[in-house]
Tab-separated table of C-alpha atoms in Angstrom:
chain	number	residue	atom	x	y	z
A	9	UNK	CA	0.209	0.001	-0.029
A	10	UNK	CA	1.051	3.519	-0.734
A	11	UNK	CA	1.523	6.065	1.996
A	12	UNK	CA	-0.388	9.394	1.700
A	13	UNK	CA	2.517	11.334	-0.149
A	14	UNK	CA	3.043	8.467	-2.481
A	15	UNK	CA	-0.647	8.196	-3.144
A	16	UNK	CA	-1.165	11.762	-4.155
A	17	UNK	CA	2.069	11.305	-6.591
A	18	UNK	CA	0.404	8.611	-8.054
A	19	UNK	CA	-3.032	10.358	-8.623
A	20	UNK	CA	-1.318	13.283	-10.262
A	21	UNK	CA	1.026	11.138	-12.580
A	22	UNK	CA	-2.073	9.257	-13.516
A	23	UNK	CA	-4.205	12.346	-14.327
A	24	UNK	CA	-1.065	13.847	-16.050
A	25	UNK	CA	-0.520	10.780	-18.222
A	26	UNK	CA	-4.262	11.165	-19.607
A	27	UNK	CA	-4.393	14.848	-20.105
A	28	UNK	CA	-1.025	14.931	-21.676
A	29	UNK	CA	-2.609	12.423	-24.552
A	30	UNK	CA	-4.081	14.099	-27.606
A	31	UNK	CA	-7.875	13.663	-28.074
A	32	UNK	CA	-10.985	14.585	-30.076
A	33	UNK	CA	-14.368	13.658	-30.734
A	34	UNK	CA	-14.219	10.428	-33.045
A	35	UNK	CA	-10.427	10.578	-32.363
A	36	UNK	CA	-10.320	8.986	-28.607
A	37	UNK	CA	-8.031	6.157	-29.600
A	38	UNK	CA	-5.012	7.453	-27.974
A	39	UNK	CA	-6.686	8.144	-24.683
A	40	UNK	CA	-8.497	4.733	-24.779
A	41	UNK	CA	-5.344	2.825	-25.162
A	42	UNK	CA	-3.963	4.352	-22.053
A	43	UNK	CA	-7.148	3.658	-20.188
A	44	UNK	CA	-6.860	0.173	-21.098
A	45	UNK	CA	-3.324	-0.058	-20.412
A	46	UNK	CA	-4.272	1.060	-16.848
A	47	UNK	CA	-7.051	-1.284	-16.546
A	48	UNK	CA	-4.888	-4.198	-17.371
A	49	UNK	CA	-2.192	-3.289	-15.111
A	50	UNK	CA	-4.515	-3.348	-11.939
A	51	UNK	CA	-6.372	-6.555	-13.169
A	52	UNK	CA	-9.950	-5.104	-13.910
A	53	UNK	CA	-11.905	-6.717	-16.595
A	54	UNK	CA	-13.171	-4.727	-19.384
A	55	UNK	CA	-15.047	-4.913	-22.685
A	56	UNK	CA	-15.106	-2.728	-26.022
A	57	UNK	CA	-18.445	-2.311	-27.330
A	58	UNK	CA	-19.009	-1.866	-31.066
A	59	UNK	CA	-18.841	1.964	-30.769
A	60	UNK	CA	-15.508	1.965	-28.813
A	61	UNK	CA	-16.870	2.619	-25.441
A	62	UNK	CA	-14.838	0.849	-22.859
A	63	UNK	CA	-16.818	-0.833	-20.116
A	64	UNK	CA	-14.959	-1.833	-17.018
A	65	UNK	CA	-16.331	-4.038	-14.139
A	66	UNK	CA	-14.909	-4.536	-10.568
A	67	UNK	CA	-16.971	-6.941	-8.695
A	68	UNK	CA	-16.234	-8.747	-5.261
A	69	UNK	CA	-18.917	-10.089	-2.822
A	70	UNK	CA	-22.736	-10.010	-3.319
A	71	UNK	CA	-24.103	-6.563	-3.919
A	72	UNK	CA	-27.444	-6.097	-4.669
A	73	UNK	CA	-27.355	-2.938	-6.946
A	74	UNK	CA	-24.159	-2.011	-8.884
A	75	UNK	CA	-22.947	1.662	-9.636
A	76	UNK	CA	-21.528	3.101	-12.836
A	77	UNK	CA	-19.153	5.624	-12.991
A	78	UNK	CA	-19.252	7.271	-16.458
A	79	UNK	CA	-16.681	9.773	-17.979
A	80	UNK	CA	-15.978	10.817	-21.594
A	81	UNK	CA	-12.720	10.451	-23.436
A	82	UNK	CA	-12.815	13.189	-25.730
A	83	UNK	CA	-12.495	17.160	-25.498
A	84	UNK	CA	-13.506	20.143	-28.023
A	85	UNK	CA	-10.966	20.101	-31.070
A	86	UNK	CA	-11.367	20.248	-34.869
A	87	UNK	CA	-10.891	17.885	-37.934
A	88	UNK	CA	-9.444	18.678	-41.341
A	89	UNK	CA	-12.262	18.589	-43.950
A	90	UNK	CA	-10.934	20.174	-47.089
A	91	UNK	CA	-7.359	20.944	-48.446
A	92	UNK	CA	-7.322	24.754	-49.442
A	93	UNK	CA	-9.447	27.539	-48.159
A	94	UNK	CA	-11.730	30.206	-49.725
A	95	UNK	CA	-9.558	33.172	-51.159
A	96	UNK	CA	-11.111	35.770	-48.534
A	97	UNK	CA	-9.123	33.925	-45.792
A	98	UNK	CA	-5.740	35.163	-46.748
A	99	UNK	CA	-3.089	32.825	-45.922
A	100	UNK	CA	-5.041	29.713	-45.159
A	101	UNK	CA	-4.273	26.436	-46.988
A	102	UNK	CA	-6.615	24.048	-45.131
A	103	UNK	CA	-10.231	23.974	-44.028
A	104	UNK	CA	-11.385	22.228	-40.589
A	105	UNK	CA	-14.470	21.789	-38.618
A	106	UNK	CA	-14.813	22.541	-35.043
A	107	UNK	CA	-15.876	19.485	-32.856
A	108	UNK	CA	-17.531	20.511	-29.542
A	109	UNK	CA	-18.606	23.716	-28.097
A	110	UNK	CA	-16.171	26.537	-28.208
A	111	UNK	CA	-17.048	30.352	-28.684
A	112	UNK	CA	-16.339	31.749	-32.216
A	113	UNK	CA	-14.776	34.851	-30.453
A	114	UNK	CA	-11.729	32.487	-29.461
A	115	UNK	CA	-11.099	32.603	-33.183
A	116	UNK	CA	-10.949	36.070	-33.990
A	117	UNK	CA	-7.431	36.292	-33.570
A	118	UNK	CA	-4.653	33.679	-34.667
A	119	UNK	CA	-4.436	30.658	-32.660
A	120	UNK	CA	-1.442	28.071	-32.505
A	121	UNK	CA	-2.362	24.264	-32.861
A	122	UNK	CA	-1.019	20.829	-33.248
A	123	UNK	CA	-2.358	18.267	-35.760
A	124	UNK	CA	-1.936	14.527	-35.450
A	125	UNK	CA	-2.154	12.002	-38.164
A	126	UNK	CA	-3.731	8.682	-37.578
A	127	UNK	CA	-0.570	6.612	-37.617
A	128	UNK	CA	1.810	9.143	-35.813
A	129	UNK	CA	2.180	10.630	-32.479
A	130	UNK	CA	4.521	13.348	-33.698
A	131	UNK	CA	2.648	16.619	-33.958
A	132	UNK	CA	2.501	18.901	-37.011
A	133	UNK	CA	2.133	22.733	-35.984
A	134	UNK	CA	-0.336	24.978	-37.607
A	135	UNK	CA	-2.167	28.219	-36.783
A	136	UNK	CA	-5.856	29.095	-37.288
A	137	UNK	CA	-6.037	32.418	-39.270
A	138	UNK	CA	-9.843	32.671	-39.844
A	139	UNK	CA	-13.422	30.981	-39.132
A	140	UNK	CA	-16.875	31.365	-40.280
A	141	UNK	CA	-20.236	30.437	-38.492
A	142	UNK	CA	-22.942	28.600	-39.813
A	143	UNK	CA	-26.621	28.163	-38.501
A	144	UNK	CA	-25.755	27.541	-34.888
A	145	UNK	CA	-23.290	29.124	-32.588
A	146	UNK	CA	-21.052	26.063	-32.527
A	147	UNK	CA	-21.637	25.317	-36.159
A	148	UNK	CA	-17.861	26.656	-36.919
A	149	UNK	CA	-15.539	26.243	-39.670
A	150	UNK	CA	-11.915	26.935	-39.347
A	151	UNK	CA	-9.058	28.086	-41.718
A	152	UNK	CA	-5.532	27.184	-41.175
A	153	UNK	CA	-2.158	27.771	-42.378
A	154	UNK	CA	-0.027	24.552	-41.959
A	155	UNK	CA	3.482	25.439	-43.501
A	156	UNK	CA	4.599	21.610	-43.370
A	157	UNK	CA	1.689	19.547	-43.934
A	158	UNK	CA	3.268	16.475	-45.689
A	159	UNK	CA	1.257	13.348	-44.575
A	160	UNK	CA	-1.629	15.080	-43.361
A	161	UNK	CA	-4.928	13.761	-44.839
A	162	UNK	CA	-8.549	14.732	-44.673
A	163	UNK	CA	-9.954	13.573	-41.434
A	164	UNK	CA	-6.999	14.037	-39.300
A	165	UNK	CA	-7.560	16.262	-36.147
A	166	UNK	CA	-6.073	18.849	-34.232
A	167	UNK	CA	-5.772	20.517	-30.869
A	168	UNK	CA	-4.934	23.803	-29.138
A	169	UNK	CA	-1.201	24.369	-28.885
A	170	UNK	CA	-1.361	24.738	-25.013
A	171	UNK	CA	0.692	23.268	-22.022
A	172	UNK	CA	-0.171	19.587	-21.273
A	173	UNK	CA	0.019	19.656	-17.525
A	174	UNK	CA	1.215	22.077	-14.868
A	175	UNK	CA	0.771	22.434	-11.168
A	176	UNK	CA	0.527	25.788	-9.476
A	177	UNK	CA	-0.552	27.104	-6.195
A	178	UNK	CA	-2.698	24.171	-5.425
A	179	UNK	CA	-4.416	24.027	-9.088
A	180	UNK	CA	-4.030	21.622	-11.746
A	181	UNK	CA	-3.679	23.252	-15.245
A	182	UNK	CA	-3.819	21.480	-18.447
A	183	UNK	CA	-5.113	21.621	-21.959
A	184	UNK	CA	-7.615	18.869	-21.161
A	185	UNK	CA	-9.272	18.683	-17.959
A	186	UNK	CA	-12.716	17.959	-19.269
A	187	UNK	CA	-13.259	14.988	-19.127
A	188	UNK	CA	-10.027	13.426	-18.629
A	189	UNK	CA	-10.130	14.207	-15.005
A	190	UNK	CA	-13.528	12.174	-14.748
A	191	UNK	CA	-11.650	9.243	-16.557
A	192	UNK	CA	-8.676	9.599	-14.265
A	193	UNK	CA	-11.144	9.438	-11.173
A	194	UNK	CA	-12.939	6.608	-12.406
A	195	UNK	CA	-9.476	4.667	-12.921
A	196	UNK	CA	-8.231	5.741	-9.373
A	197	UNK	CA	-11.558	4.825	-7.715
A	198	UNK	CA	-11.278	1.208	-9.309
A	199	UNK	CA	-7.492	1.033	-8.262
A	200	UNK	CA	-8.298	1.781	-4.819
A	201	UNK	CA	-11.025	-0.818	-4.753
A	202	UNK	CA	-8.321	-3.336	-6.009
A	203	UNK	CA	-5.881	-2.237	-3.562
A	204	UNK	CA	-8.143	-2.545	-0.595
A	205	UNK	CA	-10.002	-5.640	-1.817
A	206	UNK	CA	-13.209	-4.082	-0.798
A	207	UNK	CA	-16.627	-5.960	-1.477
A	208	UNK	CA	-18.268	-3.696	-4.164
A	209	UNK	CA	-19.808	-3.855	-7.746
A	210	UNK	CA	-18.751	-0.876	-9.851
A	211	UNK	CA	-18.603	-0.359	-13.604
A	212	UNK	CA	-16.238	2.091	-15.129
A	213	UNK	CA	-17.648	3.513	-18.311
A	214	UNK	CA	-15.511	5.515	-20.699
A	215	UNK	CA	-17.465	6.966	-23.578
A	216	UNK	CA	-16.702	8.693	-26.873
A	217	UNK	CA	-17.963	11.680	-28.753
A	218	UNK	CA	-19.631	13.251	-25.768
A	219	UNK	CA	-18.660	16.702	-27.010
A	220	UNK	CA	-20.742	16.257	-30.219
A	221	UNK	CA	-23.957	15.514	-28.448
A	222	UNK	CA	-23.344	12.473	-25.766
A	223	UNK	CA	-23.185	10.163	-28.723
A	224	UNK	CA	-21.142	7.462	-27.197
A	225	UNK	CA	-23.207	7.459	-24.028
A	226	UNK	CA	-26.397	7.548	-25.763
A	227	UNK	CA	-25.631	4.536	-27.794
A	228	UNK	CA	-24.093	2.564	-24.918
A	229	UNK	CA	-27.194	3.315	-22.745
A	230	UNK	CA	-29.610	2.590	-25.315
A	231	UNK	CA	-28.131	-0.837	-25.848
A	232	UNK	CA	-28.804	-1.738	-22.021
A	233	UNK	CA	-25.287	-2.562	-21.842
A	234	UNK	CA	-25.450	-1.630	-17.874
A	235	UNK	CA	-27.702	-3.523	-15.582
A	236	UNK	CA	-31.079	-1.993	-15.384
A	237	UNK	CA	-30.988	-1.542	-11.696
A	238	UNK	CA	-27.482	0.425	-11.910
A	239	UNK	CA	-27.105	3.874	-10.633
A	240	UNK	CA	-25.336	5.690	-13.319
A	241	UNK	CA	-22.971	8.674	-11.902
A	242	UNK	CA	-21.867	11.101	-14.543
A	243	UNK	CA	-18.269	12.308	-13.711
A	244	UNK	CA	-17.316	15.816	-15.219
A	245	UNK	CA	-15.263	18.871	-15.040
A	246	UNK	CA	-18.230	21.271	-15.026
A	247	UNK	CA	-18.067	25.204	-15.369
A	248	UNK	CA	-17.498	26.747	-11.837
A	249	UNK	CA	-20.507	28.539	-10.645
A	250	UNK	CA	-21.787	30.266	-7.569
A	251	UNK	CA	-22.106	27.481	-5.122
A	252	UNK	CA	-19.959	25.450	-7.050
A	253	UNK	CA	-16.531	27.015	-6.321
A	254	UNK	CA	-13.116	25.846	-6.761
A	255	UNK	CA	-11.244	24.535	-3.889
A	256	UNK	CA	-14.385	23.857	-1.789
A	257	UNK	CA	-14.813	20.240	-2.797
A	258	UNK	CA	-16.172	18.047	-5.544
A	259	UNK	CA	-19.796	18.869	-6.155
A	260	UNK	CA	-22.603	16.351	-5.755
A	261	UNK	CA	-24.569	17.104	-8.917
A	262	UNK	CA	-28.400	17.584	-8.571
A	263	UNK	CA	-28.622	17.985	-12.159
A	264	UNK	CA	-27.451	19.828	-15.435
A	265	UNK	CA	-28.446	22.128	-17.867
A	266	UNK	CA	-31.628	20.363	-18.881
A	267	UNK	CA	-32.360	17.447	-16.552
A	268	UNK	CA	-32.763	17.129	-12.867
A	269	UNK	CA	-31.275	13.663	-11.335
A	270	UNK	CA	-32.519	11.424	-8.798
A	271	UNK	CA	-32.182	11.674	-4.928
A	272	UNK	CA	-32.393	7.962	-5.029
A	273	UNK	CA	-28.701	7.745	-6.625
A	274	UNK	CA	-27.620	11.126	-4.914
A	275	UNK	CA	-28.188	9.592	-1.532
A	276	UNK	CA	-25.204	7.311	-1.430
A	277	UNK	CA	-23.030	10.316	-2.589
A	278	UNK	CA	-24.244	12.263	0.415
A	279	UNK	CA	-23.699	9.168	2.727
A	280	UNK	CA	-20.116	8.715	1.546
A	281	UNK	CA	-19.544	12.544	1.957
A	282	UNK	CA	-20.926	12.180	5.549
A	283	UNK	CA	-18.707	9.310	6.229
A	284	UNK	CA	-15.764	11.335	5.186
A	285	UNK	CA	-16.744	14.122	7.629
A	286	UNK	CA	-18.324	16.930	5.317
A	287	UNK	CA	-21.222	19.025	6.303
A	288	UNK	CA	-23.445	17.916	3.274
A	289	UNK	CA	-25.889	15.921	5.565
A	290	UNK	CA	-24.878	16.998	9.177
A	291	UNK	CA	-24.114	20.727	9.831
A	292	UNK	CA	-20.766	20.063	11.492
A	293	UNK	CA	-19.003	23.058	12.936
A	294	UNK	CA	-15.667	21.728	11.609
A	295	UNK	CA	-15.883	19.518	8.650
A	296	UNK	CA	-12.986	17.301	8.016
A	297	UNK	CA	-13.305	17.548	4.091
A	298	UNK	CA	-15.200	19.850	1.785
A	299	UNK	CA	-17.967	18.715	-0.459
A	300	UNK	CA	-20.457	20.687	-2.273
A	301	UNK	CA	-24.036	20.098	-3.612
A	302	UNK	CA	-25.149	22.069	-6.589
A	303	UNK	CA	-27.392	22.180	-9.853
A	304	UNK	CA	-24.440	22.557	-12.483
A	305	UNK	CA	-26.223	24.295	-15.069
A	306	UNK	CA	-23.264	25.251	-17.524
A	307	UNK	CA	-23.939	22.410	-19.879
A	308	UNK	CA	-25.402	19.109	-20.544
A	309	UNK	CA	-23.767	15.696	-19.384
A	310	UNK	CA	-24.096	12.113	-19.494
A	311	UNK	CA	-26.439	12.034	-16.408
A	312	UNK	CA	-28.973	13.604	-18.804
A	313	UNK	CA	-28.549	10.583	-21.199
A	314	UNK	CA	-28.688	8.076	-18.368
A	315	UNK	CA	-31.938	9.575	-16.951
A	316	UNK	CA	-33.543	9.873	-20.466
A	317	UNK	CA	-32.839	6.105	-21.138
A	318	UNK	CA	-34.557	5.025	-17.785
A	319	UNK	CA	-31.491	4.663	-15.724
A	320	UNK	CA	-31.326	6.233	-12.087
A	321	UNK	CA	-28.724	8.978	-12.187
A	322	UNK	CA	-26.713	11.321	-10.375
A	323	UNK	CA	-23.481	13.097	-10.844
A	324	UNK	CA	-20.269	14.243	-9.416
A	325	UNK	CA	-18.472	17.364	-10.818
A	326	UNK	CA	-15.109	19.007	-10.562
A	327	UNK	CA	-15.430	22.839	-10.527
A	328	UNK	CA	-13.703	23.953	-13.540
A	329	UNK	CA	-11.982	27.118	-14.619
A	330	UNK	CA	-11.472	28.150	-18.358
A	331	UNK	CA	-14.568	25.609	-19.458
A	332	UNK	CA	-13.577	24.303	-22.913
A	333	UNK	CA	-10.210	26.376	-22.979
A	334	UNK	CA	-12.457	29.703	-23.206
A	335	UNK	CA	-10.803	32.368	-20.844
A	336	UNK	CA	-12.418	35.579	-19.829
A	337	UNK	CA	-10.992	37.486	-22.659
A	338	UNK	CA	-12.021	34.699	-24.990
A	339	UNK	CA	-8.336	33.604	-25.574
A	340	UNK	CA	-7.647	29.781	-25.387
A	341	UNK	CA	-6.073	29.011	-22.430
A	342	UNK	CA	-5.645	25.779	-20.281
A	343	UNK	CA	-8.517	24.495	-18.170
A	344	UNK	CA	-7.950	24.178	-14.321
A	345	UNK	CA	-9.330	22.449	-11.251
A	346	UNK	CA	-8.269	22.641	-7.454
A	347	UNK	CA	-5.917	19.692	-6.601
A	348	UNK	CA	-7.861	18.982	-3.287
A	349	UNK	CA	-11.340	18.659	-5.275
A	350	UNK	CA	-9.542	16.064	-7.327
A	351	UNK	CA	-8.275	14.207	-4.341
A	352	UNK	CA	-11.580	14.333	-2.358
A	353	UNK	CA	-13.723	13.226	-5.441
A	354	UNK	CA	-11.471	10.083	-5.778
A	355	UNK	CA	-12.193	9.035	-2.149
A	356	UNK	CA	-15.982	10.078	-2.272
A	357	UNK	CA	-16.326	7.633	-5.252
A	358	UNK	CA	-14.363	4.909	-3.386
A	359	UNK	CA	-16.650	5.518	-0.226
A	360	UNK	CA	-19.889	5.490	-2.239
A	361	UNK	CA	-18.709	2.272	-3.894
A	362	UNK	CA	-18.176	0.219	-0.603
A	363	UNK	CA	-21.222	1.918	0.952
A	364	UNK	CA	-23.379	0.533	-1.706
A	365	UNK	CA	-23.823	-2.984	-0.076
A	366	UNK	CA	-25.436	-1.303	2.825
A	367	UNK	CA	-27.956	0.924	0.683
A	368	UNK	CA	-30.926	-0.189	1.885
A	369	UNK	CA	-29.932	-0.106	5.514
A	370	UNK	CA	-28.590	3.471	5.531
A	371	UNK	CA	-31.678	4.460	3.501
A	372	UNK	CA	-33.918	2.906	6.284
A	373	UNK	CA	-32.055	4.574	8.919
A	374	UNK	CA	-32.194	7.984	7.371
A	375	UNK	CA	-35.961	7.659	7.228
A	376	UNK	CA	-36.200	6.506	10.749
A	377	UNK	CA	-34.163	9.669	11.893
A	378	UNK	CA	-36.942	11.807	10.045
A	379	UNK	CA	-39.687	9.622	11.552
A	380	UNK	CA	-38.493	10.609	15.193
A	381	UNK	CA	-39.328	13.920	14.880
A	382	UNK	CA	-42.884	13.224	13.204
A	383	UNK	CA	-43.402	11.090	16.282
A	384	UNK	CA	-42.355	13.496	18.756
A	385	UNK	CA	-44.430	16.368	17.359
A	386	UNK	CA	-47.436	14.444	15.676
A	387	UNK	CA	-49.544	14.744	19.103
A	388	UNK	CA	-48.977	18.301	19.354
A	389	UNK	CA	-50.059	19.054	15.738
A	390	UNK	CA	-53.187	17.253	16.539
A	391	UNK	CA	-53.820	19.136	19.827
A	392	UNK	CA	-53.483	22.295	18.076
A	393	UNK	CA	-55.261	21.597	14.762
A	394	UNK	CA	-58.581	22.809	16.503
A	395	UNK	CA	-57.131	26.215	16.565
A	396	UNK	CA	-57.116	26.524	12.918
A	397	UNK	CA	-60.793	27.795	11.955
């Protein structure tokens, strides 16, 4: 077993490995290979579905209801669609389509990028020199100048030329936090289960093309690849908001921009937070750890897909700065999360997993506490009801 310092280092190294790996919607193969390598190293079984989603499964002991930790492997980027560019975009020699939601304002000034061929990890540098916007705000065409484009083909993808991974003043800065931090947290929660040998039933689900409309998640959920009674937890780095503040802990997510999630699933996250010493359930004067609870309305996440497909869903979010790399001045900058939010989130997922075998007893006990107050005061209500005329 690792000591606390070694564990922290391992967490950060695992996250660094993932976020330093180029990815884009439909081009997640490099990250998926890293995920599979990690699963193989820790001895957790997995399968690939026909769409390339990864479904890992840790099971030990008898558990009545499993949980699924779901995170996506892509991030906003772009794909080459045409050699050449319209003459009004002076200097451009390639055309690309934006994949994922990034404000068009970010492309009003030149932006440095790196491009990747399917069969090579050696980047080719380029610069976005112009853009045009179609029918929707995120229907954006990019025009690039690529000086040395030998070997590039239509369908190759590009990413923003930003630092892979940096630590500064308690924050993690990376080109891709959303949602490789969710992937890392899932892998590390599984690692903790393996290390402890805990009795639990947990699926780790790593989906594709989330940024283009939750595509991989929708297909996986529609195919009923997870047990019908599974609680699905969407793991995301989600835009920091009032009530979801960086450094104040991971956020138990009550919903997203379009969907309210389930208290039935959220309950076990709150019990885990309580077990860790947060003040989410009990108003402790001096909570041991920080955990938040909030409606994260900055975007739609895979919890919405789970709920729409009749799974019981909840979520956990890491408050994110520079969401989708969009800084306040509309320049492309690294995303960031607080280190401690990341560490606490991993432990919260682990504790939720090992508490699930006790779910029915915990829920019954919580209702008993509520019923104590009812029993204490019911007669008083009856006696004073006659005062209401």
